[in-house]
Structures are given as C-alpha cells and as structure tokens.
Amino acid sequence: SCSAMDHQPKFFENLSGAGKAIAVLTSGGDAQGMNAAVRAVVRMGIYVNAKVYFIYEGYQGMVDGGDNIVEVSWESVSSILQVGGTVIGSARCKAFRTREGRLQAAFNLVQRGITNLCVIGGDGSLTGANLFREEWSGLLEELAQKGKIDAEAVKKYAYLNIVGMVGSIDNDFCGTDMTIGTDSALHRIIEVVDAIMTTAQSHQRTFVLEVMGRHCGYLALVSALACGADWVFIPEYPPEEGWEDSMCVKLSENRARKKRLNIIIVAEGAIDCHNKPITSEKVKDLVVQRLGFDTRVTILGHVQRGGTPSAFDRILASRMGVEAVLALLEATPATPACVVSLSGNQAVRLPLMECVQMTQEVQKAMDEGRFLEAVRLRGRSFENNLNTYKLLSHKKPDAELPKTNFNVAVLNVGAPAAGMNAAVRAAVRVGITEGHKIFAVIDGFEGFARGKIKEISWGDVGGWTGQGGSILGTKRTLPAKYLEKIADQMRTNNINALMVIGGFEAYLGLLELSAAREKYDEFCVPMVMVPATVSNNVPGSDFSIGADTALNTITDTCDRIKQSASGTKRRVFIIETMGGYCGYLANMGALAAGADAAYIFEEQFDIRELQANVEHLTEKMKTSIQRGLVLRNENCNENYTTDFIYQLYSEEGKGVFDCRKNVLGHMQQGGAPSPFDRNFGTKISAKAMQWISKKLKETYRKGKVFANTDDSVCLLGMRRRNLVFQPVAELKSETDFVHRIPKEQWWLKLRPLMKILAKYKTSYDVSDSGQLEHVAMLPKEAETGAI
C-alpha cells in the first residue's frame, strides 16, 4: 500500500504557516531548557510565515488575556538560550480548571485568531490542554450564543490543535526517554555530590542527600548511578523488609574496606513496602543510632531547578521545538493532541493522552503496592538504570560468586575522554559479578606490550565514576608494531577476552588485532570496543563517551564569551573547537550556544560562503543583538585557518564590528564527566562485559577459548534507538579512514536547524519525522538502548 508519495522527501521550507497563528506557553513547575524550546518554536514559526504569540504566566495569562498574549518577533527570543527557568513565566492556575475560565481563555485566543497551541509543561499542564481541546467547539458555540463572537468565527476557528513538550526535571512522563530539564537537574545534583565527596572524605562522614521527585525516582536513581552511591531510596522500588539491617551492614562493610565516605540518596517521595514515607531524617537517625557514624543531611531543594541548561537540554529542547512546529503545521482535526519526544536519538510524536494514562498507571501501581509493575511501566530506560545500579552497587560475598576461570583484560586507547573511568569501573564490577578475573592494562597497547598489566578488584574502582581523564592511562599507539609482545602478554597472563575503551585508535587497533589472528592464536578471543572520544568520530555509534562533557565545556565557554561580547557590543568571536576532521563538537556546540555559523569539514565551504556570513553578521549588527559567535572545527579547511577567518572577518567588518578569536584546546578533554557520560559509560560498558561472558561461553571448546569469526570482534554503539553490537569488519565500509570519520553521520541532519535558528534560509529535510506512534509497553526481553 506504499504510494509514490511516501518516498518523496519532506522539506521544512515547503511547509507553509501562512495564515496560521501559534501561541506558546510554559506551565507547571519550571525546568531548565524551557527557554530553548520557546526560542525554537518562535523562530521556526516565524520561518514558515506563521504568526507567533507568547502567552505569559501559563494558563493564568491565557485566562487573563490583555497584555499577557502578545505577538513576538525573531529578536524577542534572543539571548534566552542560556537562561534557566522560563522567561515567559509559569503559574499554577485555578481559573483554568473551571469551565468559566476556559471559556474566557477560548475567547482571548479566538480574538487573535490563535488555533495552534504549543504547551511546555508537566503532565498536569498537558492534561489541561487536552481537555481544552476537547471542549473547544462547545466553548465557541457558547461564546457565539452569548454574542461574544460571530458565527463566522465559530466556523473559521472550529478546531484547536495542541502539541505538547514535556518540561519537568523529574523525568516522570511516560513515553519520553528524557524530559526537558532532567539532564540539567542531574548536573546540579552531581555538582553538589562531587563537592560533598571532598568534605566527606576529609572527615569520614556519611551524607544523606535528598533530591526532588515526589512520585518519580529518576533523579535519585541516575544520580546514585552517576556517583556510585552506597544506597538509594526511590518510590518505584521500595527496599525489602528488614532494609534497616542490610543497609547498616553494607555501610559498615564499606568502612571496614577503608572507604572513607558513604553517600545515601533519598528521593523526596521515597517509601517502604507498606507505602510509609522514608525521610532523609529517618535514614540519618538510623545510621547514627545503629552505627554511630558522623552523619549529615543535605536537602537539595530548588537548586535542582536552577542554573543554566546543559548542552543536552538545549539541543533536546531545540529539536523538540522544531518537531512541535512541524506537528502543528501538519495537524488535522482528526489527529489527536500529541507530545513530541525523544526515543533513543530519534524524535517521535506520541498521542498525549496515551502518555498521560500510562503516567497515571505508574502512580496507581505504586499506590497498590505493585512495584515491579511500576518499574516496568516507567519504561526501558528506567528499568535499565535500576538493573545496572543493582548490579554495580552491591558486591556479593566471594562464596556466592560463580567461578568461570576466564581472565578478561580492560584497557583505554586513544586520547583521554571524560567518562572512561566510569566505563572501566562498570566493566570491572560486572566482570567480577559474572565470575571472571579482570586485569587492568596500564597505558594502552604500548603498556600491554611492556607487561604493564595487573589484576584489579571490586574495591579498586570505588569512586571512579566522577573522575575525569583516564586513571588507567591511555596512549594513541596502535598494536601493529607490538603484535609479538602483546601476544606474549596475552599468553603469559592467560587472557581470554579483551575489552577496549577508546576512540578511533581503539577501532583501528581491533581491526589490526583481528587481522593478526591468522598468525597468532592468542588473538582468537572475544574482543569488544566501547567508543570513548570527545570527537564522537567512531563509526557504528551515534554517541561516544566524553563527547557530552566536551560539548558542555564548549557551551559554557561560549556563554561566557557571549556575555563579554554583549558588554562591548558589536563584537564577533571566532572560536576553534577540537574534533579532528569530525564536525560534531563544532556543529552541536553552535546549536547549543546559539552561534551564527559553524565551519566544518563535512560541509565544504568557499570564499563566497565566508562573504555571505560576514554580510549576515553586518545585518545582525543593525538589530538589537549586537554580537556574533562563529565556531570553527580545527581541521575544517587547511587554508581557511582560524587566523585566516579572523583576519577576513576583521577586514570585512571594519567600522561595523570588531573581532576576537579563541582556541579552546585541551580543556575540551578535561573536567569531571557529565551525568550523561557517567551514565552512558556505565551502562554501555556493563552491556559490553555481559556480551563478553556470552561469547566466552559460546567459544569455549575442549578446555580453551577459540574465537576467530568476525562476530567475535565487535563495537558496541548507540544507533538511533538501540544499543547494537557490530562486527568491526562490517564497519570498514562505513569508514573514511583518511579523515578518521564515519561516511554517514546522523547529526548532519541537524545542521540546517542551527542555520535556521541563526536566521539563514536553507533546505531542511524532515522526512524522518511525522508518524504518530503509540506508547509501547515493551516486552521484558526487548533489547533496547535507552540511555
């Protein structure tokens, strides 16, 4: 039934919003990134010639009307990308809960010809929007009866279209992997935990941290995963009877193992299995009474809602904003109100009420004590997080561990990337749980050849998640010149499997080792690679460990630079980013920082384009936004260097703007890993170690491991929605080896988005978006890659 229509690409610029009016409001609790969503909706709306309105103060402003509903321009949303909260305000509104209030709201919208609403808020706000939509025609008829609007208006504005975006730091909305604000809230929590850890270490203290989440334990769970907390309390998964004893035993064991601090994380809505609250004070009193440990409570409170949005939230919100405008342009009276969301790395649309119903189901399951069901309903990402946390936080007594007699070596290869240590920790702990002996290799393949290899224990990797760089040490050296020596070391230490955590060199290294299998039996063992590089240039994966941290560094720096520029006025900054030939950091950094242009190797540019950019900035200086930001990937063009571009802009901009340049350099490889990189590193690495166990069982014959097929040398990557193991041999055809990048890169599709938001006319292929999906209840076995 596929018609020819289905195969024609759909372009954003062919969709017209002429004659349409879109209003955007933020409602419910504020969340970082809401402004990025507002900005994207406004600019995309204006780009397709629709009128766009702000509704100030949420539903209250819709009911009050007047100055609360105003048409906005392109410049209205300038400089809000880096601001936390919501600049158009949000209020809890009693009036909108009454039909009377909704009648008034409908009148205010119709007067301005607004029939498209974009609501950014939590499930309460979205449920309200849906009710409003269902009542719409009735409300208009009532207004006509009362003589407030004419019959013509009833016909003309017969339908209200609604698209929702979920802005909520709790990540408590079903159907979406990540809600806007969640990642930023995790940044705030992790900053606090990292700071507390240093003081707790000094005094041998126990800290009880209370984080937000009245009905949802996502923040507590992920921050516990990201900082390696000793214990976590969440509403969906209450502890078993007698938890008081087991927690105290665990804490005292940790002290006996010379661990100087304990961290316990409590979600504000935590309960026990009888649905009784577990408060942070209660936990503290328990530790003090039973163990006499010096214990402190820190309640994070509204700090979690504050601060600047993370790079992830800015990009997520910008992508959602575009998708929301698309959905409104394509909406018909027959399409249900939808929510735009991200599944894995894919933008999707879901029926709003299905999501709300599922979200309410979770609460019902919790109220009725069906906790396993609650965890399952929260979705694959939540379940994954919980299972990984359980796997990594509690060491079984040695007597209970299986013994496989397999030895697995773990090494870091390439340049340092934040999150590598989290990946090593997860690999070590999962490996030990599976019954293997784990060996750590120091300084990559070079260290391997020199015999720098030692067994590593569960306790050795404690506290590693939050450490930047590579504790094991990493080198760019490839194995080819050391094959003989590495094979010797593999034989001497009886290594039965290899896990390599690293960047493009790690990928090349595995290709070399698998090619050497003909000559050396030692390399006929399962090998797996986990991508870790700030450049995000490894084939077979949309993301690599360390790229998110680098992106945040770039974004933070650009924010500061923009601030300095807005002080001096009429200044343009040229900023050089890392990435080798891969433009990921430059492009995504530009999107997250609201840059005017990003020069990358993947998209050839010439002097005419540079000229056009200068003219574009000259025009911009005539508006109220008197600053410019231009990002340049370090290898985008060998002749148009950062200096060249700086000099060109300086000359061409004479009398209109002046220029400054900044090379960000190695700060992009440093710093504490972001919550995303800790979590991604932990989960992808745990999964890689489980694959190694499976392969070891499959390839163990007559007392030895022998694996020489392509599918025993794999790269584990995130592809759109799933985590997939791909033989490195198959990835060869997808790789540009000269420039060390994949031939096809998903993020290039987002490039036009950055240009449109910077006010360029461009072609934007949006064929991927559009189909309304249903909220899937995943079967237990679904192997998915929710991060």
Coordinates of C-alpha atoms in Angstrom, one line a residue, residues 409-702:
A409 CA 41.7 -7.6 30.2
V410 CA 40.4 -4.0 30.1
L411 CA 42.4 -1.1 28.5
N412 CA 42.0 2.5 27.4
V413 CA 43.2 3.5 24.0
G414 CA 43.4 7.0 22.3
A415 CA 43.1 10.4 23.9
P416 CA 41.6 10.8 27.3
A417 CA 37.8 11.3 27.4
A418 CA 35.6 12.1 30.4
G419 CA 33.6 9.0 31.4
M420 CA 36.3 6.4 30.6
N421 CA 36.8 5.7 34.3
A422 CA 33.1 5.1 34.8
A423 CA 33.3 2.6 31.9
V424 CA 36.3 0.8 33.4
R425 CA 34.5 0.7 36.8
A426 CA 31.4 -0.9 35.3
A427 CA 33.4 -3.4 33.3
V428 CA 35.4 -4.5 36.3
R429 CA 32.4 -4.9 38.6
V430 CA 30.2 -6.6 36.1
G431 CA 33.1 -8.9 35.1
I432 CA 33.7 -9.9 38.8
T433 CA 29.9 -10.5 39.3
E434 CA 29.9 -12.8 36.2
G435 CA 32.8 -14.8 37.8
H436 CA 35.8 -13.6 35.8
K437 CA 39.1 -12.3 36.9
I438 CA 39.6 -8.8 35.5
F439 CA 43.1 -7.5 34.5
A440 CA 43.7 -3.8 34.0
V441 CA 46.2 -2.8 31.4
I442 CA 48.1 0.5 32.0
D443 CA 48.8 2.9 29.1
G444 CA 47.0 1.2 26.3
F445 CA 48.6 -1.1 23.7
E446 CA 52.0 0.3 24.5
G447 CA 51.7 -0.6 28.2
F448 CA 50.3 -4.0 27.2
A449 CA 53.4 -4.8 25.2
R450 CA 55.6 -3.8 28.1
G451 CA 53.7 -6.1 30.5
K452 CA 52.0 -3.3 32.5
I453 CA 49.1 -5.5 33.5
K454 CA 47.7 -6.4 36.9
E455 CA 44.6 -7.9 38.4
I456 CA 42.0 -5.3 39.5
S457 CA 39.5 -5.8 42.3
W458 CA 36.0 -4.6 43.1
G459 CA 37.2 -2.1 45.6
D460 CA 40.0 -0.7 43.4
V461 CA 37.5 1.1 41.2
G462 CA 35.5 2.7 44.0
G463 CA 34.9 6.4 43.4
W464 CA 36.0 6.2 39.8
T465 CA 32.7 7.4 38.2
G466 CA 33.3 11.1 38.9
Q467 CA 36.9 11.2 37.9
G468 CA 37.9 12.8 34.6
G469 CA 40.6 11.7 32.2
S470 CA 41.9 8.1 32.2
I471 CA 43.1 6.6 35.5
L472 CA 44.5 3.5 33.8
G473 CA 46.4 5.8 31.4
T474 CA 45.9 5.9 27.7
K475 CA 48.1 6.1 24.6
R476 CA 47.4 6.6 20.9
T477 CA 49.9 3.8 19.9
L478 CA 48.4 1.1 17.7
P479 CA 49.2 -2.6 18.3
A480 CA 50.6 -3.5 14.9
K481 CA 54.2 -2.8 15.8
Y482 CA 53.9 -4.7 19.1
L483 CA 51.9 -7.8 18.0
E484 CA 54.6 -10.3 19.1
K485 CA 54.9 -8.7 22.6
I486 CA 51.2 -8.3 23.1
A487 CA 50.6 -11.9 22.1
D488 CA 53.2 -13.0 24.7
Q489 CA 51.5 -11.0 27.4
M490 CA 48.1 -12.5 26.4
R491 CA 49.6 -15.9 26.7
T492 CA 51.6 -15.3 30.0
N493 CA 48.5 -13.8 31.7
N494 CA 46.2 -16.3 30.0
I495 CA 43.9 -13.5 28.8
N496 CA 40.6 -15.0 27.3
A497 CA 38.9 -11.8 26.2
L498 CA 39.7 -8.1 25.6
M499 CA 37.6 -5.0 26.3
V500 CA 38.9 -1.8 24.7
I501 CA 37.5 1.6 25.8
G502 CA 38.7 4.3 23.4
G503 CA 38.3 6.3 20.3
F504 CA 39.2 5.9 16.6
E505 CA 42.6 4.3 17.5
A506 CA 40.8 1.6 19.5
Y507 CA 38.7 0.8 16.4
L508 CA 41.9 0.7 14.3
G509 CA 43.5 -1.4 17.0
L510 CA 40.8 -4.0 16.9
L511 CA 41.0 -4.2 13.1
E512 CA 44.7 -4.8 13.4
L513 CA 44.3 -7.5 16.1
S514 CA 41.7 -9.4 14.2
A515 CA 43.8 -9.3 11.1
A516 CA 46.7 -10.8 13.1
R517 CA 44.6 -13.8 14.2
E518 CA 45.9 -15.8 11.3
K519 CA 49.4 -15.6 12.7
Y520 CA 48.7 -15.5 16.5
D521 CA 46.2 -17.8 18.2
E522 CA 46.3 -15.6 21.2
F523 CA 44.1 -13.1 19.4
C524 CA 41.5 -15.7 18.7
V525 CA 39.4 -14.5 21.7
P526 CA 36.3 -12.3 22.0
M527 CA 37.1 -8.6 21.7
V528 CA 34.7 -5.7 22.2
M529 CA 35.1 -2.0 21.9
V530 CA 33.2 0.7 23.8
P531 CA 33.5 4.1 22.0
A532 CA 35.1 6.9 24.1
T533 CA 36.3 10.0 22.5
V534 CA 35.4 13.7 22.7
S535 CA 35.3 13.9 18.9
N536 CA 32.4 11.5 18.5
N537 CA 34.0 10.2 15.3
V538 CA 33.8 6.5 15.7
P539 CA 31.8 4.6 13.1
G540 CA 28.9 2.4 14.4
S541 CA 27.8 4.8 17.2
D542 CA 25.7 8.0 17.4
F543 CA 27.4 8.9 20.6
S544 CA 30.7 8.3 22.2
I545 CA 31.7 8.6 25.9
G546 CA 33.2 12.0 26.6
A547 CA 31.5 14.0 23.8
D548 CA 28.8 15.3 26.1
T549 CA 31.3 16.6 28.6
A550 CA 33.3 18.3 25.9
L551 CA 30.1 19.8 24.5
N552 CA 29.2 21.3 27.9
T553 CA 32.7 22.7 28.2
I554 CA 32.3 24.4 24.8
T555 CA 28.8 25.6 25.6
D556 CA 29.9 27.1 29.0
T557 CA 32.8 28.9 27.4
C558 CA 30.7 30.3 24.6
D559 CA 28.1 31.6 27.2
R560 CA 30.9 33.5 28.9
I561 CA 32.3 34.8 25.7
K562 CA 28.8 35.9 24.6
Q563 CA 28.4 37.7 27.9
S564 CA 31.7 39.6 27.4
A565 CA 30.6 40.5 23.9
S566 CA 27.3 41.9 24.9
G567 CA 29.2 44.2 27.2
T568 CA 31.4 45.7 24.5
K569 CA 28.7 45.5 21.7
R570 CA 29.4 44.9 18.0
R571 CA 31.9 42.2 18.5
V572 CA 32.2 38.9 16.7
F573 CA 34.1 35.9 18.3
I574 CA 35.7 33.2 16.2
I575 CA 36.1 30.0 18.4
E576 CA 38.1 27.0 17.4
T577 CA 36.9 23.6 18.6
M578 CA 38.5 20.1 18.6
G579 CA 37.3 17.0 16.8
G580 CA 39.9 16.2 14.2
Y581 CA 38.0 16.2 10.9
C582 CA 34.7 15.4 12.7
G583 CA 32.5 18.5 13.0
Y584 CA 30.3 17.1 15.8
L585 CA 31.6 19.4 18.5
A586 CA 31.6 22.5 16.3
N587 CA 28.1 21.8 14.9
M588 CA 26.4 20.8 18.1
G589 CA 28.3 23.4 20.1
A590 CA 27.0 26.0 17.7
L591 CA 23.4 24.7 18.2
A592 CA 23.7 24.7 22.0
A593 CA 25.4 28.1 22.2
G594 CA 23.2 29.8 19.6
A595 CA 26.1 30.6 17.2
D596 CA 25.7 32.4 13.9
A597 CA 27.8 29.9 11.9
A598 CA 29.9 26.7 12.3
Y599 CA 32.5 25.8 9.8
I600 CA 33.0 22.0 9.5
F601 CA 35.0 19.7 7.2
E602 CA 31.9 17.6 6.3
E603 CA 30.2 20.5 4.6
Q604 CA 32.6 22.2 2.1
F605 CA 32.6 26.0 2.1
D606 CA 34.2 28.5 -0.1
I607 CA 35.1 32.2 0.0
R608 CA 31.5 33.1 -1.2
E609 CA 30.1 31.5 1.9
L610 CA 32.5 33.3 4.2
Q611 CA 31.5 36.5 2.4
A612 CA 27.8 35.7 3.0
N613 CA 28.4 35.0 6.7
V614 CA 30.1 38.4 7.1
E615 CA 27.2 40.2 5.3
H616 CA 24.8 38.3 7.5
L617 CA 26.6 39.5 10.7
T618 CA 26.7 43.0 9.3
E619 CA 22.9 42.9 9.0
K620 CA 22.6 41.5 12.5
M621 CA 24.6 44.4 14.0
K622 CA 21.8 46.7 12.8
T623 CA 19.4 44.9 15.1
S624 CA 19.3 45.0 18.9
I625 CA 21.6 41.8 19.0
Q626 CA 25.0 43.3 18.6
R627 CA 27.3 40.3 18.9
G628 CA 28.3 37.3 16.9
L629 CA 29.6 33.9 17.6
V630 CA 31.3 31.7 14.9
L631 CA 32.6 28.2 15.6
R632 CA 35.3 26.5 13.5
N633 CA 36.3 22.9 13.7
E634 CA 40.1 22.6 13.9
N635 CA 40.5 20.8 10.6
C636 CA 37.6 22.1 8.6
N637 CA 39.8 23.5 5.9
E638 CA 43.6 23.6 5.6
N639 CA 43.7 27.1 4.0
Y640 CA 40.8 28.8 5.7
T641 CA 42.5 28.6 9.1
T642 CA 41.2 30.2 12.3
D643 CA 43.6 33.0 11.8
F644 CA 42.5 33.5 8.2
I645 CA 38.9 33.6 9.1
Y646 CA 39.6 36.0 11.9
Q647 CA 41.6 38.3 9.6
L648 CA 39.0 38.1 6.9
Y649 CA 36.2 39.0 9.3
S650 CA 38.3 41.8 10.9
E651 CA 38.9 43.4 7.5
E652 CA 35.4 43.0 6.1
G653 CA 33.7 44.0 9.3
K654 CA 35.8 47.2 9.7
G655 CA 33.7 50.0 11.0
V656 CA 30.7 47.7 11.7
F657 CA 32.1 45.1 14.2
D658 CA 35.5 44.1 15.6
C659 CA 36.7 40.5 16.0
R660 CA 38.3 38.3 18.7
K661 CA 39.5 34.7 18.4
N662 CA 39.7 31.9 20.9
V663 CA 41.2 28.4 20.6
L664 CA 39.5 26.2 23.2
G665 CA 42.2 23.5 23.1
H666 CA 42.7 20.7 25.6
M667 CA 40.2 22.0 28.1
Q668 CA 37.7 20.0 25.9
Q669 CA 39.3 16.8 27.0
G670 CA 39.4 17.5 30.7
G671 CA 36.9 18.1 33.5
A672 CA 34.7 15.9 35.6
P673 CA 32.4 13.8 33.4
S674 CA 28.9 15.0 32.8
P675 CA 25.9 12.9 34.2
F676 CA 25.2 11.7 30.6
D677 CA 28.8 10.5 30.1
R678 CA 28.9 8.7 33.5
N679 CA 25.5 7.1 32.9
F680 CA 26.2 6.2 29.2
G681 CA 29.7 4.9 30.0
T682 CA 28.4 2.8 32.9
K683 CA 25.5 1.2 31.0
I684 CA 27.2 0.6 27.7
S685 CA 30.3 -0.9 29.4
A686 CA 28.2 -3.2 31.6
K687 CA 26.4 -4.4 28.5
A688 CA 29.8 -5.0 26.7
M689 CA 31.0 -7.1 29.6
Q690 CA 27.8 -9.2 29.5
W691 CA 28.4 -9.8 25.8
I692 CA 32.0 -11.0 26.6
S693 CA 30.6 -13.5 29.0
K694 CA 28.1 -14.8 26.5
K695 CA 30.8 -15.1 23.8
L696 CA 33.2 -16.8 26.2
K697 CA 30.6 -19.5 26.8
E698 CA 29.9 -19.9 23.1
T699 CA 33.6 -20.2 22.1
Y700 CA 34.9 -22.4 24.9
R701 CA 35.8 -25.8 23.5
K702 CA 37.9 -28.6 24.9

